[in-house]
Amino acid sequence: MTIDDAPRDALRGGPRELLRWVATGAAVSRADLSRLSGLSPSTVSQRVEALISQGLLEETGAGRSRGGRRPRQLAVPTGGAVVGAIDLGAHHARVGTLDLSGRVVQARTLPVRIEDGPEAVLGALLAEVTTLVGSDPAASAGRVSAATGSTVTDGSAAGALRGIGIGIPGPVQHATGRIVSPSRMPGWNGFDVAAFCAGRVDVPVIVDNDANLMALGAHRTAHPELDHAVYIKAGTGIGSGVISSGRLHRGAQGSAGDISHCRVVADPAPPCTCGNAGCLEAVASGAALVTALREQGVPVDDLTGVIRLIDDGDRQATALARQAGRAVGEILAVVVNFFNPQVVALGGRLADCEPLLASMRATLYERCLPLATQTLLIERVTAGQDVGITGAAHLVIDHVVAAA
């Protein structure tokens, strides 16, 4: 059983939670960790020593005495240990390095052409991670070699690239790292991302759907105390990630939360890239809004142009955004009634579209059972543009902690 597979109760006082308490400042000593977890001091000490041996925690000196021996203080190392993160989109990618507490060290946005194929796109993004790690003097002791594609280490656990997390804008079989039938990624079907990256970097590479990583990053940032949540990523496409019992829920094959091809419009309906008609993505995604406006004679180039029209109060664009919000709300109403989450949060580029969010919220209240919405939070994802790489980093950190 991996740390992602364990029930939330089993993680109480587990290595990941101990690391999180130290990273957030909730605990600065073994005694604090014992008090927060309810575990015995000897059990906490064992787990802390394992984390220290892996370079995930360090002792920073003696703390204030409370009547006995001064406790040794704990901290997350800041001396160079980083994880790499790639959040790939249809037209742009966010690439960064983050420390072991999940804080961004460096990040940048790069243009990409998804149609260039997986080898070219992923090769360039891995090289960018190499550049970021190499430009950080503290982390360069464990950098990925741009010349050989292998990891160069100096033997220091705290001075190494510990792994890379990658978010893909399409269905991912998480157990294998393979992409399965993506609708907007020509040439990517069946591509084994994990195997491709393993031949180029000598660190763990964890691959998942981009909506899952947004959900993980948003949840760890904004609502780590909640057990059940749904996070929607609405941009060029539409997807969602599900948090159940405090952990990312992927389902049997990794497709849990894929709402993009749920049908919301009866025939005649817009054709979808999946081959069906009337899918949520075909009527409510950013790409769908661009297409609909063009069909109405409104000259618009991309999603940025759509958002600009909405912000300017364009009647046609605003009406389409409200229709899109209702469509998203109709699908989410089924999800909320069935799953009963504590929060539903909208992220992605369309999250700042107020007409869409307002329409989605109204539809949820109209279609859901009163008990399901009694305490339901309906909000925007507020973690910013780094939410995807934050989720990718936490995926790697969880993997490293589980190994420890």
Tab-separated table of C-alpha atoms in Angstrom:
chain	number	residue	atom	x	y	z
A	1	MET	CA	0.000	0.000	0.000
A	2	THR	CA	1.394	3.402	-0.966
A	3	ILE	CA	0.852	6.555	1.026
A	4	ASP	CA	-1.758	7.653	-1.540
A	5	ASP	CA	-3.668	4.391	-1.060
A	6	ALA	CA	-3.781	4.510	2.728
A	7	PRO	CA	-6.989	5.623	4.504
A	8	ARG	CA	-6.853	9.081	6.059
A	9	ASP	CA	-7.006	7.699	9.614
A	10	ALA	CA	-3.955	5.549	8.883
A	11	LEU	CA	-2.029	8.682	7.901
A	12	ARG	CA	-2.577	10.336	11.285
A	13	GLY	CA	0.968	10.839	12.436
A	14	GLY	CA	2.321	9.210	9.276
A	15	PRO	CA	5.570	10.483	7.745
A	16	ARG	CA	3.795	12.833	5.317
A	17	GLU	CA	1.779	14.450	8.088
A	18	LEU	CA	4.810	14.814	10.343
A	19	LEU	CA	6.644	16.506	7.480
A	20	ARG	CA	3.663	18.795	6.807
A	21	TRP	CA	3.415	19.873	10.452
A	22	VAL	CA	7.085	20.845	10.499
A	23	ALA	CA	6.858	22.548	7.095
A	24	THR	CA	3.902	24.695	8.194
A	25	GLY	CA	5.427	25.594	11.570
A	26	ALA	CA	2.779	23.730	13.556
A	27	ALA	CA	5.560	21.651	15.106
A	28	VAL	CA	9.217	22.452	15.763
A	29	SER	CA	10.204	19.456	17.893
A	30	ARG	CA	9.570	15.774	18.433
A	31	ALA	CA	7.486	16.666	21.484
A	32	ASP	CA	5.236	18.863	19.340
A	33	LEU	CA	4.811	16.041	16.843
A	34	SER	CA	3.948	13.575	19.593
A	35	ARG	CA	1.347	15.977	20.984
A	36	LEU	CA	-0.253	16.653	17.587
A	37	SER	CA	-0.285	13.031	16.434
A	38	GLY	CA	-1.118	11.303	19.695
A	39	LEU	CA	1.731	8.867	19.028
A	40	SER	CA	4.266	7.813	21.621
A	41	PRO	CA	7.564	9.724	21.733
A	42	SER	CA	9.454	6.602	20.674
A	43	THR	CA	7.267	6.091	17.592
A	44	VAL	CA	7.593	9.745	16.611
A	45	SER	CA	11.351	9.568	17.107
A	46	GLN	CA	11.608	6.537	14.827
A	47	ARG	CA	9.690	8.269	12.051
A	48	VAL	CA	11.593	11.517	12.448
A	49	GLU	CA	14.926	9.687	12.247
A	50	ALA	CA	13.783	8.003	9.017
A	51	LEU	CA	12.859	11.396	7.546
A	52	ILE	CA	16.187	12.867	8.643
A	53	SER	CA	18.114	9.982	7.082
A	54	GLN	CA	16.379	10.705	3.767
A	55	GLY	CA	17.211	14.428	3.946
A	56	LEU	CA	13.535	15.368	4.349
A	57	LEU	CA	13.966	16.837	7.851
A	58	GLU	CA	16.946	18.286	9.676
A	59	GLU	CA	17.817	19.305	13.218
A	60	THR	CA	18.590	22.998	13.566
A	61	GLY	CA	19.623	23.378	17.210
A	62	ALA	CA	18.093	23.390	20.668
A	63	GLY	CA	14.740	24.951	21.415
A	64	ARG	CA	13.315	26.489	24.580
A	65	SER	CA	13.253	24.262	27.640
A	66	ARG	CA	9.938	23.624	29.401
A	67	GLY	CA	11.465	22.270	32.581
A	68	GLY	CA	13.696	19.529	31.201
A	69	ARG	CA	16.335	19.042	28.570
A	70	ARG	CA	16.122	21.560	25.737
A	71	PRO	CA	14.399	19.876	22.753
A	72	ARG	CA	16.172	19.618	19.417
A	73	GLN	CA	14.376	21.758	16.852
A	74	LEU	CA	13.278	20.355	13.506
A	75	ALA	CA	12.986	22.023	10.113
A	76	VAL	CA	12.530	21.161	6.464
A	77	PRO	CA	15.933	21.495	4.756
A	78	THR	CA	16.373	24.609	2.629
A	79	GLY	CA	19.916	23.832	1.550
A	80	GLY	CA	19.166	22.769	-1.991
A	81	ALA	CA	16.922	19.701	-1.969
A	82	VAL	CA	14.248	20.348	-4.588
A	83	VAL	CA	11.648	18.582	-6.677
A	84	GLY	CA	10.964	19.478	-10.291
A	85	ALA	CA	7.440	20.081	-11.557
A	86	ILE	CA	5.890	20.411	-15.015
A	87	ASP	CA	2.290	21.484	-15.593
A	88	LEU	CA	1.663	20.971	-19.303
A	89	GLY	CA	-1.194	22.743	-21.070
A	90	ALA	CA	-2.401	22.884	-24.644
A	91	HIS	CA	-0.442	26.047	-25.469
A	92	HIS	CA	1.718	26.775	-22.419
A	93	ALA	CA	3.579	24.892	-19.713
A	94	ARG	CA	4.442	26.005	-16.196
A	95	VAL	CA	7.785	24.615	-15.086
A	96	GLY	CA	9.321	24.999	-11.657
A	97	THR	CA	11.391	23.721	-8.781
A	98	LEU	CA	9.951	23.519	-5.280
A	99	ASP	CA	11.462	22.765	-1.893
A	100	LEU	CA	10.468	19.821	0.261
A	101	SER	CA	7.711	21.804	1.974
A	102	GLY	CA	6.048	22.453	-1.394
A	103	ARG	CA	7.095	26.092	-1.675
A	104	VAL	CA	8.068	27.380	-5.110
A	105	VAL	CA	11.785	28.103	-5.491
A	106	GLN	CA	11.784	29.049	-9.184
A	107	ALA	CA	9.098	28.925	-11.866
A	108	ARG	CA	8.508	30.120	-15.393
A	109	THR	CA	5.900	29.789	-18.129
A	110	LEU	CA	6.893	28.545	-21.567
A	111	PRO	CA	4.962	28.410	-24.856
A	112	VAL	CA	4.456	24.897	-26.198
A	113	ARG	CA	2.945	23.322	-29.286
A	114	ILE	CA	1.286	20.134	-28.110
A	115	GLU	CA	1.053	18.965	-31.720
A	116	ASP	CA	4.865	18.810	-31.903
A	117	GLY	CA	4.579	15.444	-30.188
A	118	PRO	CA	5.625	14.007	-26.836
A	119	GLU	CA	9.329	13.530	-27.467
A	120	ALA	CA	9.933	17.116	-28.549
A	121	VAL	CA	7.659	18.708	-25.947
A	122	LEU	CA	8.725	16.620	-22.953
A	123	GLY	CA	12.381	16.731	-23.959
A	124	ALA	CA	12.322	20.529	-23.986
A	125	LEU	CA	10.503	20.720	-20.645
A	126	LEU	CA	12.884	18.296	-18.949
A	127	ALA	CA	15.747	20.443	-20.222
A	128	GLU	CA	14.052	23.458	-18.660
A	129	VAL	CA	13.889	21.680	-15.296
A	130	THR	CA	17.621	21.006	-15.756
A	131	THR	CA	18.216	24.712	-16.315
A	132	LEU	CA	16.238	25.720	-13.224
A	133	VAL	CA	18.030	23.235	-10.986
A	134	GLY	CA	21.407	24.176	-12.413
A	135	SER	CA	20.773	27.891	-11.892
A	136	ASP	CA	20.171	27.364	-8.164
A	137	PRO	CA	23.612	27.097	-6.526
A	138	ALA	CA	22.184	25.291	-3.506
A	139	ALA	CA	20.472	22.655	-5.651
A	140	SER	CA	23.099	22.206	-8.337
A	141	ALA	CA	24.821	19.495	-6.343
A	142	GLY	CA	22.064	17.159	-7.475
A	143	ARG	CA	21.310	18.402	-10.947
A	144	VAL	CA	20.171	16.676	-14.103
A	145	SER	CA	22.945	16.780	-16.675
A	146	ALA	CA	21.828	18.652	-19.782
A	147	ALA	CA	24.494	16.903	-21.814
A	148	THR	CA	23.782	13.296	-20.794
A	149	GLY	CA	20.256	13.430	-19.429
A	150	SER	CA	21.397	11.655	-16.271
A	151	THR	CA	21.411	12.973	-12.743
A	152	VAL	CA	24.711	14.111	-11.279
A	153	THR	CA	24.906	13.907	-7.489
A	154	ASP	CA	27.561	14.611	-4.945
A	155	GLY	CA	26.234	12.066	-2.475
A	156	SER	CA	24.443	14.675	-0.368
A	157	ALA	CA	20.808	13.769	0.287
A	158	ALA	CA	19.949	17.393	0.950
A	159	GLY	CA	21.598	18.657	-2.206
A	160	ALA	CA	19.801	16.631	-4.861
A	161	LEU	CA	16.903	16.784	-7.249
A	162	ARG	CA	14.573	14.319	-5.548
A	163	GLY	CA	12.122	13.709	-8.376
A	164	ILE	CA	9.938	15.283	-11.068
A	165	GLY	CA	6.146	15.491	-11.188
A	166	ILE	CA	4.407	15.977	-14.547
A	167	GLY	CA	0.799	16.979	-15.237
A	168	ILE	CA	-0.652	16.002	-18.626
A	169	PRO	CA	-3.804	17.641	-20.123
A	170	GLY	CA	-5.372	14.301	-21.013
A	171	PRO	CA	-6.305	10.907	-19.535
A	172	VAL	CA	-3.358	9.267	-17.766
A	173	GLN	CA	-3.152	5.710	-16.496
A	174	HIS	CA	-1.414	6.728	-13.287
A	175	ALA	CA	-0.037	3.281	-12.424
A	176	THR	CA	1.914	3.105	-15.695
A	177	GLY	CA	2.382	6.774	-16.643
A	178	ARG	CA	0.862	6.096	-20.056
A	179	ILE	CA	-1.496	8.489	-21.902
A	180	VAL	CA	-4.768	6.920	-23.063
A	181	SER	CA	-6.894	8.374	-25.906
A	182	PRO	CA	-6.368	12.120	-25.343
A	183	SER	CA	-8.801	14.258	-27.305
A	184	ARG	CA	-6.599	17.289	-28.054
A	185	MET	CA	-3.125	15.780	-28.193
A	186	PRO	CA	-2.378	14.358	-31.650
A	187	GLY	CA	0.454	11.830	-31.577
A	188	TRP	CA	0.320	11.322	-27.799
A	189	ASN	CA	-2.048	8.336	-27.572
A	190	GLY	CA	-0.418	5.392	-25.844
A	191	PHE	CA	2.789	7.301	-25.160
A	192	ASP	CA	4.616	6.089	-22.052
A	193	VAL	CA	5.632	9.352	-20.386
A	194	ALA	CA	7.206	7.662	-17.375
A	195	ALA	CA	9.412	5.376	-19.503
A	196	PHE	CA	10.470	8.252	-21.765
A	197	CYS	CA	11.513	10.367	-18.792
A	198	ALA	CA	13.174	7.449	-16.991
A	199	GLY	CA	15.602	7.182	-19.896
A	200	ARG	CA	16.626	10.798	-19.433
A	201	VAL	CA	16.663	11.498	-15.696
A	202	ASP	CA	17.892	9.355	-12.837
A	203	VAL	CA	15.202	10.410	-10.356
A	204	PRO	CA	11.600	9.252	-9.821
A	205	VAL	CA	9.151	10.707	-12.363
A	206	ILE	CA	5.465	10.721	-11.350
A	207	VAL	CA	2.855	11.384	-14.041
A	208	ASP	CA	-0.797	12.320	-13.589
A	209	ASN	CA	-3.639	14.214	-15.188
A	210	ASP	CA	-3.316	17.998	-14.887
A	211	ALA	CA	-6.736	18.382	-13.215
A	212	ASN	CA	-5.688	15.894	-10.527
A	213	LEU	CA	-2.540	17.885	-9.844
A	214	MET	CA	-4.500	21.125	-9.672
A	215	ALA	CA	-6.850	19.455	-7.186
A	216	LEU	CA	-3.964	18.197	-5.062
A	217	GLY	CA	-2.170	21.538	-5.112
A	218	ALA	CA	-5.315	23.532	-4.347
A	219	HIS	CA	-6.393	21.205	-1.564
A	220	ARG	CA	-3.013	21.121	0.186
A	221	THR	CA	-2.821	24.922	-0.088
A	222	ALA	CA	-6.353	25.990	0.849
A	223	HIS	CA	-8.258	23.153	2.523
A	224	PRO	CA	-5.947	20.475	3.986
A	225	GLU	CA	-8.340	20.110	6.914
A	226	LEU	CA	-11.261	18.992	4.720
A	227	ASP	CA	-11.883	15.381	3.741
A	228	HIS	CA	-14.002	15.624	0.580
A	229	ALA	CA	-13.672	18.098	-2.285
A	230	VAL	CA	-14.096	18.513	-6.035
A	231	TYR	CA	-11.851	20.852	-8.029
A	232	ILE	CA	-12.762	21.756	-11.618
A	233	LYS	CA	-10.177	22.925	-14.131
A	234	ALA	CA	-11.869	24.960	-16.847
A	235	GLY	CA	-9.638	26.289	-19.588
A	236	THR	CA	-9.221	25.190	-23.181
A	237	GLY	CA	-10.716	21.898	-21.993
A	238	ILE	CA	-12.570	20.845	-18.845
A	239	GLY	CA	-11.622	18.322	-16.206
A	240	SER	CA	-11.851	17.787	-12.477
A	241	GLY	CA	-9.979	16.195	-9.605
A	242	VAL	CA	-11.586	14.506	-6.612
A	243	ILE	CA	-10.324	14.490	-3.026
A	244	SER	CA	-11.878	11.703	-0.938
A	245	SER	CA	-10.992	11.016	2.697
A	246	GLY	CA	-8.250	13.613	2.384
A	247	ARG	CA	-6.436	11.994	-0.528
A	248	LEU	CA	-6.556	12.157	-4.304
A	249	HIS	CA	-9.108	9.697	-5.665
A	250	ARG	CA	-8.186	8.263	-9.070
A	251	GLY	CA	-10.529	5.302	-9.378
A	252	ALA	CA	-9.623	1.930	-10.874
A	253	GLN	CA	-7.693	3.172	-13.928
A	254	GLY	CA	-7.019	6.807	-13.109
A	255	SER	CA	-10.014	8.357	-14.888
A	256	ALA	CA	-12.024	9.401	-11.816
A	257	GLY	CA	-13.197	12.998	-12.095
A	258	ASP	CA	-13.190	13.139	-15.898
A	259	ILE	CA	-16.393	15.090	-16.434
A	260	SER	CA	-15.392	16.433	-19.850
A	261	HIS	CA	-17.330	13.864	-21.852
A	262	CYS	CA	-20.516	13.717	-19.782
A	263	ARG	CA	-23.409	14.591	-22.059
A	264	VAL	CA	-25.338	17.777	-21.325
A	265	VAL	CA	-27.043	18.621	-24.640
A	266	ALA	CA	-29.381	16.386	-26.661
A	267	ASP	CA	-29.115	16.141	-30.463
A	268	PRO	CA	-28.638	18.235	-32.466
A	269	ALA	CA	-25.580	19.205	-30.462
A	270	PRO	CA	-22.003	20.356	-31.072
A	271	PRO	CA	-19.691	17.482	-32.007
A	272	CYS	CA	-17.025	16.624	-29.459
A	273	THR	CA	-13.434	15.620	-30.110
A	274	CYS	CA	-14.211	12.238	-28.530
A	275	GLY	CA	-16.573	11.413	-31.436
A	276	ASN	CA	-19.822	11.935	-29.543
A	277	ALA	CA	-21.983	15.052	-29.487
A	278	GLY	CA	-23.190	17.332	-26.720
A	279	CYS	CA	-20.356	16.569	-24.266
A	280	LEU	CA	-19.613	19.119	-21.552
A	281	GLU	CA	-16.274	19.955	-23.194
A	282	ALA	CA	-18.029	20.575	-26.514
A	283	VAL	CA	-20.365	23.193	-25.040
A	284	ALA	CA	-18.632	24.712	-22.006
A	285	SER	CA	-14.847	24.640	-22.491
A	286	GLY	CA	-12.750	27.590	-23.593
A	287	ALA	CA	-12.324	25.987	-27.012
A	288	ALA	CA	-16.106	25.592	-27.289
A	289	LEU	CA	-16.666	29.273	-26.452
A	290	VAL	CA	-14.176	30.308	-29.143
A	291	THR	CA	-15.959	28.136	-31.708
A	292	ALA	CA	-19.431	29.353	-30.727
A	293	LEU	CA	-18.454	33.026	-30.965
A	294	ARG	CA	-16.876	32.525	-34.375
A	295	GLU	CA	-20.054	30.833	-35.587
A	296	GLN	CA	-21.972	33.935	-34.437
A	297	GLY	CA	-19.661	36.134	-36.485
A	298	VAL	CA	-17.618	37.465	-33.574
A	299	PRO	CA	-13.915	37.655	-34.530
A	300	VAL	CA	-12.010	35.986	-31.694
A	301	ASP	CA	-8.663	34.198	-31.875
A	302	ASP	CA	-8.423	32.286	-28.635
A	303	LEU	CA	-9.603	31.968	-25.033
A	304	THR	CA	-7.778	35.152	-24.070
A	305	GLY	CA	-9.944	37.023	-26.578
A	306	VAL	CA	-13.101	35.425	-25.160
A	307	ILE	CA	-12.227	36.479	-21.622
A	308	ARG	CA	-11.466	39.995	-22.829
A	309	LEU	CA	-14.903	40.206	-24.469
A	310	ILE	CA	-16.607	38.995	-21.296
A	311	ASP	CA	-14.689	41.502	-19.171
A	312	ASP	CA	-15.794	44.237	-21.581
A	313	GLY	CA	-19.430	43.204	-21.174
A	314	ASP	CA	-19.917	41.823	-24.689
A	315	ARG	CA	-23.498	40.533	-24.850
A	316	GLN	CA	-22.854	37.433	-26.935
A	317	ALA	CA	-19.769	36.345	-25.030
A	318	THR	CA	-21.452	36.887	-21.677
A	319	ALA	CA	-24.526	34.904	-22.714
A	320	LEU	CA	-22.331	32.000	-23.832
A	321	ALA	CA	-20.407	32.118	-20.552
A	322	ARG	CA	-23.663	31.889	-18.598
A	323	GLN	CA	-24.772	28.935	-20.711
A	324	ALA	CA	-21.427	27.267	-20.087
A	325	GLY	CA	-21.792	27.834	-16.340
A	326	ARG	CA	-25.223	26.197	-16.362
A	327	ALA	CA	-23.853	23.200	-18.248
A	328	VAL	CA	-21.001	22.779	-15.769
A	329	GLY	CA	-23.452	23.193	-12.894
A	330	GLU	CA	-25.760	20.499	-14.268
A	331	ILE	CA	-22.964	17.938	-14.328
A	332	LEU	CA	-21.621	19.009	-10.945
A	333	ALA	CA	-25.089	18.781	-9.404
A	334	VAL	CA	-25.025	15.047	-10.083
A	335	VAL	CA	-21.530	14.846	-8.599
A	336	VAL	CA	-22.502	16.838	-5.481
A	337	ASN	CA	-25.660	14.829	-4.849
A	338	PHE	CA	-23.760	11.577	-5.308
A	339	PHE	CA	-20.462	12.408	-3.588
A	340	ASN	CA	-21.508	15.093	-1.051
A	341	PRO	CA	-18.238	17.079	-0.987
A	342	GLN	CA	-17.463	19.884	1.444
A	343	VAL	CA	-16.115	22.201	-1.254
A	344	VAL	CA	-16.491	22.677	-5.002
A	345	ALA	CA	-13.833	24.989	-6.424
A	346	LEU	CA	-13.396	26.271	-9.973
A	347	GLY	CA	-9.886	26.744	-11.325
A	348	GLY	CA	-8.276	27.231	-14.709
A	349	ARG	CA	-8.425	30.275	-16.958
A	350	LEU	CA	-12.233	30.422	-16.877
A	351	ALA	CA	-12.291	30.641	-13.072
A	352	ASP	CA	-12.114	34.443	-13.268
A	353	CYS	CA	-15.163	34.549	-15.534
A	354	GLU	CA	-17.787	35.829	-13.099
A	355	PRO	CA	-20.866	35.115	-15.294
A	356	LEU	CA	-19.792	31.472	-15.645
A	357	LEU	CA	-19.104	31.028	-11.925
A	358	ALA	CA	-22.344	32.720	-10.901
A	359	SER	CA	-24.372	30.578	-13.287
A	360	MET	CA	-22.633	27.408	-12.081
A	361	ARG	CA	-23.322	28.315	-8.452
A	362	ALA	CA	-27.002	29.076	-9.120
A	363	THR	CA	-27.475	25.775	-10.956
A	364	LEU	CA	-25.897	23.830	-8.113
A	365	TYR	CA	-28.232	25.378	-5.562
A	366	GLU	CA	-31.202	24.733	-7.845
A	367	ARG	CA	-30.398	21.119	-8.721
A	368	CYS	CA	-28.843	19.761	-5.514
A	369	LEU	CA	-30.521	18.441	-2.411
A	370	PRO	CA	-30.666	21.025	0.402
A	371	LEU	CA	-28.674	18.739	2.689
A	372	ALA	CA	-25.880	18.470	0.086
A	373	THR	CA	-25.511	22.261	-0.193
A	374	GLN	CA	-26.242	23.163	3.429
A	375	THR	CA	-22.574	23.772	4.250
A	376	LEU	CA	-21.092	23.404	0.756
A	377	LEU	CA	-18.374	25.891	-0.169
A	378	ILE	CA	-18.545	26.986	-3.818
A	379	GLU	CA	-15.542	29.097	-4.670
A	380	ARG	CA	-12.618	29.838	-6.971
A	381	VAL	CA	-9.285	28.099	-6.699
A	382	THR	CA	-7.131	30.823	-5.161
A	383	ALA	CA	-3.698	29.177	-5.313
A	384	GLY	CA	-2.654	31.098	-8.449
A	385	GLN	CA	-0.778	30.003	-11.546
A	386	ASP	CA	1.535	27.715	-9.565
A	387	VAL	CA	-1.243	25.449	-8.297
A	388	GLY	CA	-0.439	22.766	-10.896
A	389	ILE	CA	3.280	22.608	-10.177
A	390	THR	CA	2.495	22.689	-6.456
A	391	GLY	CA	0.336	19.594	-6.898
A	392	ALA	CA	3.034	17.938	-8.999
A	393	ALA	CA	5.614	18.647	-6.310
A	394	HIS	CA	3.415	17.227	-3.542
A	395	LEU	CA	2.947	14.089	-5.629
A	396	VAL	CA	6.722	13.640	-5.709
A	397	ILE	CA	7.160	14.571	-2.047
A	398	ASP	CA	4.540	11.971	-1.061
A	399	HIS	CA	6.434	9.386	-3.107
A	400	VAL	CA	9.740	10.259	-1.476
A	401	VAL	CA	8.214	10.262	2.016
A	402	ALA	CA	6.598	6.886	1.387
A	403	ALA	CA	9.989	5.503	0.359
A	404	ALA	CA	11.492	6.912	3.547
